[in-house]
Short mmCIF file of C-alpha atoms and ligand atoms in Angstrom, two decimals:
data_model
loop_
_atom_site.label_atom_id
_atom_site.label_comp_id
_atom_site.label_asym_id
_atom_site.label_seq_id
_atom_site.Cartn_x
_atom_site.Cartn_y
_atom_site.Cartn_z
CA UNK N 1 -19.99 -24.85 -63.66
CA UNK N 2 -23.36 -24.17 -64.77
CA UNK N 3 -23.72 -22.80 -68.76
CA UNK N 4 -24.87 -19.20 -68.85
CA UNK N 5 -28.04 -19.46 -71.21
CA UNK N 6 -29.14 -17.11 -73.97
CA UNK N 7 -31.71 -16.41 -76.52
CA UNK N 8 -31.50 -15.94 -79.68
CA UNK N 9 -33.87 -15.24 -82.82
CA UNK N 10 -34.49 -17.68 -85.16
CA UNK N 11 -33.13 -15.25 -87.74
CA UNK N 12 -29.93 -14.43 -85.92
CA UNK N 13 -28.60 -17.66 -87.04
CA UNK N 14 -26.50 -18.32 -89.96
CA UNK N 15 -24.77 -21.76 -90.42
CA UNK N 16 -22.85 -22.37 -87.51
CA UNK N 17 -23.21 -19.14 -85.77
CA UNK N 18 -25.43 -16.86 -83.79
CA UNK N 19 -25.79 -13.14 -83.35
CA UNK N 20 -26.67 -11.76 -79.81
CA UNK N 21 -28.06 -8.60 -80.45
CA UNK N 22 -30.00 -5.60 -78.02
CA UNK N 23 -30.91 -7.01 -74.31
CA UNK N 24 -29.43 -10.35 -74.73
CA UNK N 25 -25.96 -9.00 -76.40
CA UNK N 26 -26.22 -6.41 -73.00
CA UNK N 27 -26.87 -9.14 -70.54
CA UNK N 28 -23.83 -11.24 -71.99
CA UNK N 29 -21.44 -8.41 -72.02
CA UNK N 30 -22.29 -5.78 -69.54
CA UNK N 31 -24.33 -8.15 -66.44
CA UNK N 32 -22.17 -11.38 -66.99
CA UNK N 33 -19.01 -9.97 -68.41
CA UNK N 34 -18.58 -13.02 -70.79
CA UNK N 35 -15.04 -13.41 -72.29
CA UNK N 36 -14.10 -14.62 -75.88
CA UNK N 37 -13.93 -18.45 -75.64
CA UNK N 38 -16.42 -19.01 -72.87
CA UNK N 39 -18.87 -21.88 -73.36
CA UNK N 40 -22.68 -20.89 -73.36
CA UNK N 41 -25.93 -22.42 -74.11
CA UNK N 42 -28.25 -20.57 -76.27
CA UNK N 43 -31.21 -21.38 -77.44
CA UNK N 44 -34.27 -20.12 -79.77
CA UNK N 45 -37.67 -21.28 -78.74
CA UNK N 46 -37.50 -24.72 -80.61
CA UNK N 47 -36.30 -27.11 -77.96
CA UNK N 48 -32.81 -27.41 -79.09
CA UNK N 49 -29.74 -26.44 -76.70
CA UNK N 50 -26.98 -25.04 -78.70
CA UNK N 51 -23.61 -25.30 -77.15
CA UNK N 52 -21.50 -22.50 -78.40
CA UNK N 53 -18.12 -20.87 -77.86
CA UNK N 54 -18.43 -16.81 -77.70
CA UNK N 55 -16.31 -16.45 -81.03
CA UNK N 56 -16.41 -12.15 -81.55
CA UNK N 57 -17.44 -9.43 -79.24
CA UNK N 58 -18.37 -6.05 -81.22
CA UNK N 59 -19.40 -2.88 -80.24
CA UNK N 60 -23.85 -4.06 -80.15
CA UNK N 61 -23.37 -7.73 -80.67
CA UNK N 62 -21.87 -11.11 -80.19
CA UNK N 63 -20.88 -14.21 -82.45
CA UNK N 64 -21.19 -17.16 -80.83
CA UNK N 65 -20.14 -20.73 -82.93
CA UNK N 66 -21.91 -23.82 -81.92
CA UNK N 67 -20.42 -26.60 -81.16
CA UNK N 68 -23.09 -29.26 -80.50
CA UNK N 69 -26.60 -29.67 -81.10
CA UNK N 70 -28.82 -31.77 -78.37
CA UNK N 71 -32.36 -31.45 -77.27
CA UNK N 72 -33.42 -30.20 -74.49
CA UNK N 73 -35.07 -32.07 -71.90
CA UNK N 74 -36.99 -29.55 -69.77
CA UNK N 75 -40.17 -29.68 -71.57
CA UNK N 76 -42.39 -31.16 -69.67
CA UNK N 77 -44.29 -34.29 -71.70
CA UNK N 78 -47.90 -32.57 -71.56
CA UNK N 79 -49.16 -29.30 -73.14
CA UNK N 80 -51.05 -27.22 -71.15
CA UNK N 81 -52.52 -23.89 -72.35
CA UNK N 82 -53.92 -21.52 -69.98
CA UNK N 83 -56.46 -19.18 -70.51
CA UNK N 84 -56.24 -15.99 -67.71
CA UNK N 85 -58.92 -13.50 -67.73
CA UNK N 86 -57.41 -9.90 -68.01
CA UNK N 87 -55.85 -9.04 -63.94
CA UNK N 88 -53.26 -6.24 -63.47
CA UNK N 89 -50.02 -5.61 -65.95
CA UNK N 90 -47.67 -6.67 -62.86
CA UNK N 91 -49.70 -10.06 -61.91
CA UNK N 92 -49.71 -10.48 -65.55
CA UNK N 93 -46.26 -10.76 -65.42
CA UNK N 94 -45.95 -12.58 -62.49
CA UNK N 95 -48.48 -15.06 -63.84
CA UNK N 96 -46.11 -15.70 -67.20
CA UNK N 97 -42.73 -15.72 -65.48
CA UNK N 98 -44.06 -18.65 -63.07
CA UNK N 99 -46.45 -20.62 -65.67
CA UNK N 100 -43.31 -20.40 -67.65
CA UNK N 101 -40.90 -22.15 -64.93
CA UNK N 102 -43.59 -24.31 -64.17
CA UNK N 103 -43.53 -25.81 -67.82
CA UNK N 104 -46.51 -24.40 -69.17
CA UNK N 105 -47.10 -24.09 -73.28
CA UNK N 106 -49.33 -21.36 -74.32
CA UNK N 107 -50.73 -18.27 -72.49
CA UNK N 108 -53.92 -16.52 -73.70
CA UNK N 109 -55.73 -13.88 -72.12
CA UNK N 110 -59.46 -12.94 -72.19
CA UNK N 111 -62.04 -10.67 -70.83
CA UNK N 112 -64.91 -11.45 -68.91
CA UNK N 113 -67.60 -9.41 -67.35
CA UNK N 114 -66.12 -9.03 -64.34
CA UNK N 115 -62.83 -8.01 -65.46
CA UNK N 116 -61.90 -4.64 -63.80
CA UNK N 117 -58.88 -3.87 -65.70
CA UNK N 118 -59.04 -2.53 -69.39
CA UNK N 119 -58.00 -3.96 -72.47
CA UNK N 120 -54.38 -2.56 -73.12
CA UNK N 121 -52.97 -4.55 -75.18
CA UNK N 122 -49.39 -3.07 -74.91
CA UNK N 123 -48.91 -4.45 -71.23
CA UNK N 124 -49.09 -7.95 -73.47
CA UNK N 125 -45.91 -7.03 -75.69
CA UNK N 126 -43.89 -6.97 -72.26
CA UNK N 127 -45.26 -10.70 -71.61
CA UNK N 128 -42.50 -12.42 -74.47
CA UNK N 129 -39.79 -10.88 -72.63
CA UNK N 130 -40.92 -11.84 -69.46
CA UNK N 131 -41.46 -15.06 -70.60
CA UNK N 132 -38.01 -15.15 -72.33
CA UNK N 133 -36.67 -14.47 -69.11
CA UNK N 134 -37.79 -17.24 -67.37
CA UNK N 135 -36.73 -19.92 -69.68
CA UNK N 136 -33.04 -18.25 -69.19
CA UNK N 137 -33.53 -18.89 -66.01
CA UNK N 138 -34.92 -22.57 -65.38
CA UNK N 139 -33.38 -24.41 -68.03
CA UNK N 140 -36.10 -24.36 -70.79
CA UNK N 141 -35.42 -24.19 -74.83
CA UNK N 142 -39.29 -23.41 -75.52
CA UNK N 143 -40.82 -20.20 -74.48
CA UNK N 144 -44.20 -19.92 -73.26
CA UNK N 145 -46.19 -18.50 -76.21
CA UNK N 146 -48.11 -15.16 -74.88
CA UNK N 147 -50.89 -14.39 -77.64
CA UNK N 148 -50.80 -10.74 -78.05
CA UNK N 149 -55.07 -10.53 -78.52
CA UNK N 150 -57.25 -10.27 -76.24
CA UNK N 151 -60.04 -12.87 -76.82
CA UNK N 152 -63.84 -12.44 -75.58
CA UNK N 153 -65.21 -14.78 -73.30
CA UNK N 154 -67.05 -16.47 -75.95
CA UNK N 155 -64.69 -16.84 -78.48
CA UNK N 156 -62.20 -18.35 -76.65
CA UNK N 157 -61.00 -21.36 -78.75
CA UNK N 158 -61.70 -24.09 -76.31
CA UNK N 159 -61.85 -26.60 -79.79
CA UNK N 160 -58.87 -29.70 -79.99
CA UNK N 161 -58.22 -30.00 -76.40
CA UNK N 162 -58.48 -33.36 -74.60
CA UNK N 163 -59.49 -31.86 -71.47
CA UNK N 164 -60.72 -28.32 -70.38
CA UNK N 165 -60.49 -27.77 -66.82
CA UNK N 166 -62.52 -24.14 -65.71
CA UNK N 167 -61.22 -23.46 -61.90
CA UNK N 168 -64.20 -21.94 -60.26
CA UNK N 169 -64.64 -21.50 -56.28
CA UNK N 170 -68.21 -22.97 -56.23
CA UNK N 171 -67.28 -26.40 -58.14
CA UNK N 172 -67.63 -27.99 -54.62
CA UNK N 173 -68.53 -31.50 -56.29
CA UNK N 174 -65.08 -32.02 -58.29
CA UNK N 175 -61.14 -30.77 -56.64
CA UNK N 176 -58.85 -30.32 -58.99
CA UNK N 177 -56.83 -32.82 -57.77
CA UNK N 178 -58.74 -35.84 -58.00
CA UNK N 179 -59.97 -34.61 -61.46
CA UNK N 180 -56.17 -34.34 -62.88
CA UNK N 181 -55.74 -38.03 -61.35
CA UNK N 182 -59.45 -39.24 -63.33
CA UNK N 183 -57.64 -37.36 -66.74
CA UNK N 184 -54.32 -39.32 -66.24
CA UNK N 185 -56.19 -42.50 -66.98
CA UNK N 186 -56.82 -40.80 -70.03
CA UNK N 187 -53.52 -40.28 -71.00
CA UNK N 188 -54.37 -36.70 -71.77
CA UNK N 189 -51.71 -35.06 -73.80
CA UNK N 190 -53.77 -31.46 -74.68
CA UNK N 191 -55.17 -29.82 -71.95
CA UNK N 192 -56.72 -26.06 -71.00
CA UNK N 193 -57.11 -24.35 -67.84
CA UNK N 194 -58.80 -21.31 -67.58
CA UNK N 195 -58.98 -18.77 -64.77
CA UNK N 196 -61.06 -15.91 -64.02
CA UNK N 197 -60.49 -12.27 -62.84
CA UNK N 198 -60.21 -10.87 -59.37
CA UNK N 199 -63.87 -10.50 -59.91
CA UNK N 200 -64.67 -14.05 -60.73
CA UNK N 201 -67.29 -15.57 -63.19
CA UNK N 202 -70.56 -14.10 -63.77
CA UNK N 203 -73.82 -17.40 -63.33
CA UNK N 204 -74.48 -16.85 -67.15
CA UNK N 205 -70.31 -17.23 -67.77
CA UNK N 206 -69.99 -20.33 -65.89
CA UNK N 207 -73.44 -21.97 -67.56
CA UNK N 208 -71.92 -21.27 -71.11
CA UNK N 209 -68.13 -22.62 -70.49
CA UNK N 210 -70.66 -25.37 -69.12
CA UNK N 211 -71.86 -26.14 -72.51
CA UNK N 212 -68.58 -26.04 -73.88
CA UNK N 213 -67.81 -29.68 -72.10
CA UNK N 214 -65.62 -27.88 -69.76
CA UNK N 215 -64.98 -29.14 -66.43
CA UNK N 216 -65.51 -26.88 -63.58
CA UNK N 217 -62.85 -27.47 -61.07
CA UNK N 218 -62.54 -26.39 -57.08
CA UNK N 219 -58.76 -25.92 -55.81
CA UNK N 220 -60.24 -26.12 -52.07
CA UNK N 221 -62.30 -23.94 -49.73
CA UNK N 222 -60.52 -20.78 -49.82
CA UNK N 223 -60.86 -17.66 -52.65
CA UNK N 224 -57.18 -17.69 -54.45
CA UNK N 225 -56.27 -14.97 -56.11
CA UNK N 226 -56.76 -15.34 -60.12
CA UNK N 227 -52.69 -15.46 -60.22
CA UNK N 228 -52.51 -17.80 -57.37
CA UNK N 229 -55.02 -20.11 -59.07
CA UNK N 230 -53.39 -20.12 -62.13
CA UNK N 231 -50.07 -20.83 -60.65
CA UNK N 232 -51.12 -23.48 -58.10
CA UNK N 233 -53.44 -25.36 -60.89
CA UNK N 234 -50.59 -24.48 -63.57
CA UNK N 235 -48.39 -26.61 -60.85
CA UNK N 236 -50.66 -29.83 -60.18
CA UNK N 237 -52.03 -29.77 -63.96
CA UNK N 238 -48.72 -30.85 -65.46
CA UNK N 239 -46.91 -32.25 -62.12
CA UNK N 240 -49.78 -34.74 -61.73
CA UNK N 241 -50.20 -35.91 -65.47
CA UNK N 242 -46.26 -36.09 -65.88
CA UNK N 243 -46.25 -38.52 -63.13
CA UNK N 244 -48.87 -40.27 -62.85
CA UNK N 245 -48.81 -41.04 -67.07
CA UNK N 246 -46.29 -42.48 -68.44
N1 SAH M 301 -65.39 -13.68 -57.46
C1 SAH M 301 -64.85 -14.39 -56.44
C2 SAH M 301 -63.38 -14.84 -56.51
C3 SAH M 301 -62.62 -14.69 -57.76
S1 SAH M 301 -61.03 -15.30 -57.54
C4 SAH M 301 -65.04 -13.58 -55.19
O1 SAH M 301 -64.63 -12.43 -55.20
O2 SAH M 301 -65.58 -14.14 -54.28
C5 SAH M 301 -60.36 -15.25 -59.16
C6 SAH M 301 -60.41 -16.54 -59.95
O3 SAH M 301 -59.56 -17.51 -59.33
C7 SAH M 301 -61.77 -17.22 -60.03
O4 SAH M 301 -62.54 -16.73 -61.09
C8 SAH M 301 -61.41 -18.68 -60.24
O5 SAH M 301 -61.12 -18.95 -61.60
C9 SAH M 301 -60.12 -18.81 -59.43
N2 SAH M 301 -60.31 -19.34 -58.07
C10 SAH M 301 -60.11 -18.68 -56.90
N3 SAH M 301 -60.31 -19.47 -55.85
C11 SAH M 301 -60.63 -20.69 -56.33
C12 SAH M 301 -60.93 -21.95 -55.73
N4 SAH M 301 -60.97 -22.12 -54.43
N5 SAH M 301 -61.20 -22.98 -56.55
C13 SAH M 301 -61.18 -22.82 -57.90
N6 SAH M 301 -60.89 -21.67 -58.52
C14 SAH M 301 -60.62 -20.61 -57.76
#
């Protein structure tokens, strides 16, 4: 049978055990009914699987004792960070929760001039959870890191990346595709994507990403949604480079 996974906080370990605590020590207890003696998996963000029996149930937490140590092997072999221009608190979410099954490292968010959603910043707290969520669910021991700021346009930090791909519906020269198959030869390791907002990229936006050396990319004649993009490119980004480089 398949290990129920949990997460854990770095600081919830001591020695050989772990402390489930507040949603996680609820999920265990209350959704999955887990007994004293079960077997779990739970991991903290840093690519290890611990195996542990559930030693102690309390009143608002859980020991669990591990048992056995081994790296996970989920992760996929490339790093790619996305940068999403500010959409909707729910698309948000749906953006993280599939960029993080789909193996993806970091999420930043930015705004743009044709962003029509404010700043809130709070709807960005939500995002580690979300993202916490998903590992539980497809097997990972790294969560996606969601930066909590809001970066500008211009200051996004587009430095020590081997490749920066910009998806924009009017890069009819170079498909996204065939550029991810150019990069492989590369053996690209670090690489950015960034998308745009429901509004898309103002002339002036796209010239000065331009003179950043990054690569304006087309994902085919038809205007995705910005979380469609980034979870389509998300998809072929690392699918493409973990296959094709070995
Ligand atoms: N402003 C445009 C569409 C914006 S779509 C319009 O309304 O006509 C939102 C974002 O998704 C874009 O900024 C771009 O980053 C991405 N996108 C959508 N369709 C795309 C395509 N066919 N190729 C590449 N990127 C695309």
């Amino acid at each position: 049978m398949k290990l129920k996974r949990f997460y854990f906080e770095p600081h919830n370990r001591h020695n050989n055990e772990i402390i489930l605590t507040e949603d996680e020590f609820l999920h265990a207890v209350t959704v999955l009914r887990i007994r004293v003696g079960e077997e779990v998996i739970a991991f903290c963000g840093d690519g290890f699987d611990y195996y542990c029996k559930v030693k102690n149930i309390a009143k608002k937490e859980l020991t669990l004792e591990i048992s056995k140590t081994s790296k996970n092997l989920a992760e996929p072999s490339v790093n790619l960070t996305v940068f999403q221009a500010l959409v909707k608190g729910e698309k948000l979410k749906l953006i993280v929760q599939k960029l993080t099954e789909l193996g993806v490292s970091n999420f930043i968010t930015f705004y743009s001039k044709f962003c029509d959603v404010k700043s809130n910043t709070n709807k960005l707290e939500k995002l580690d959870k979300v993202a916490i969520s998903a590992s539980k669910q497809c097997g990972r021991s790294v969560v996606t890191k969601c930066n909590q700021n809001v970066f500008a346009l211009k200051d996004l930090p587009l430095e020590n990346f081997d490749a920066v791909l910009l998806a924009y519906e009017n890069a009819d020269d170079k498909n996204l595709v065939c550029e991810t198959q150019r990069l492989a030869k590369y053996n690209v390791k670090n690489i950015a994507l960034i998308v745009g907002p429901e509004g898309g990229f103002s002339d002036d936006e796209v010239e000065f990403l331009e003179g950043k050396n990054v690569i304006t990319v087309s994902l085919g004649k038809r205007i995705l949604r910005a979380e469609t993009c980034s979870i389509v490119a998300s998809g072929i980004i690392i699918q493409m480079l973990e296959n094709l480089q070995k």
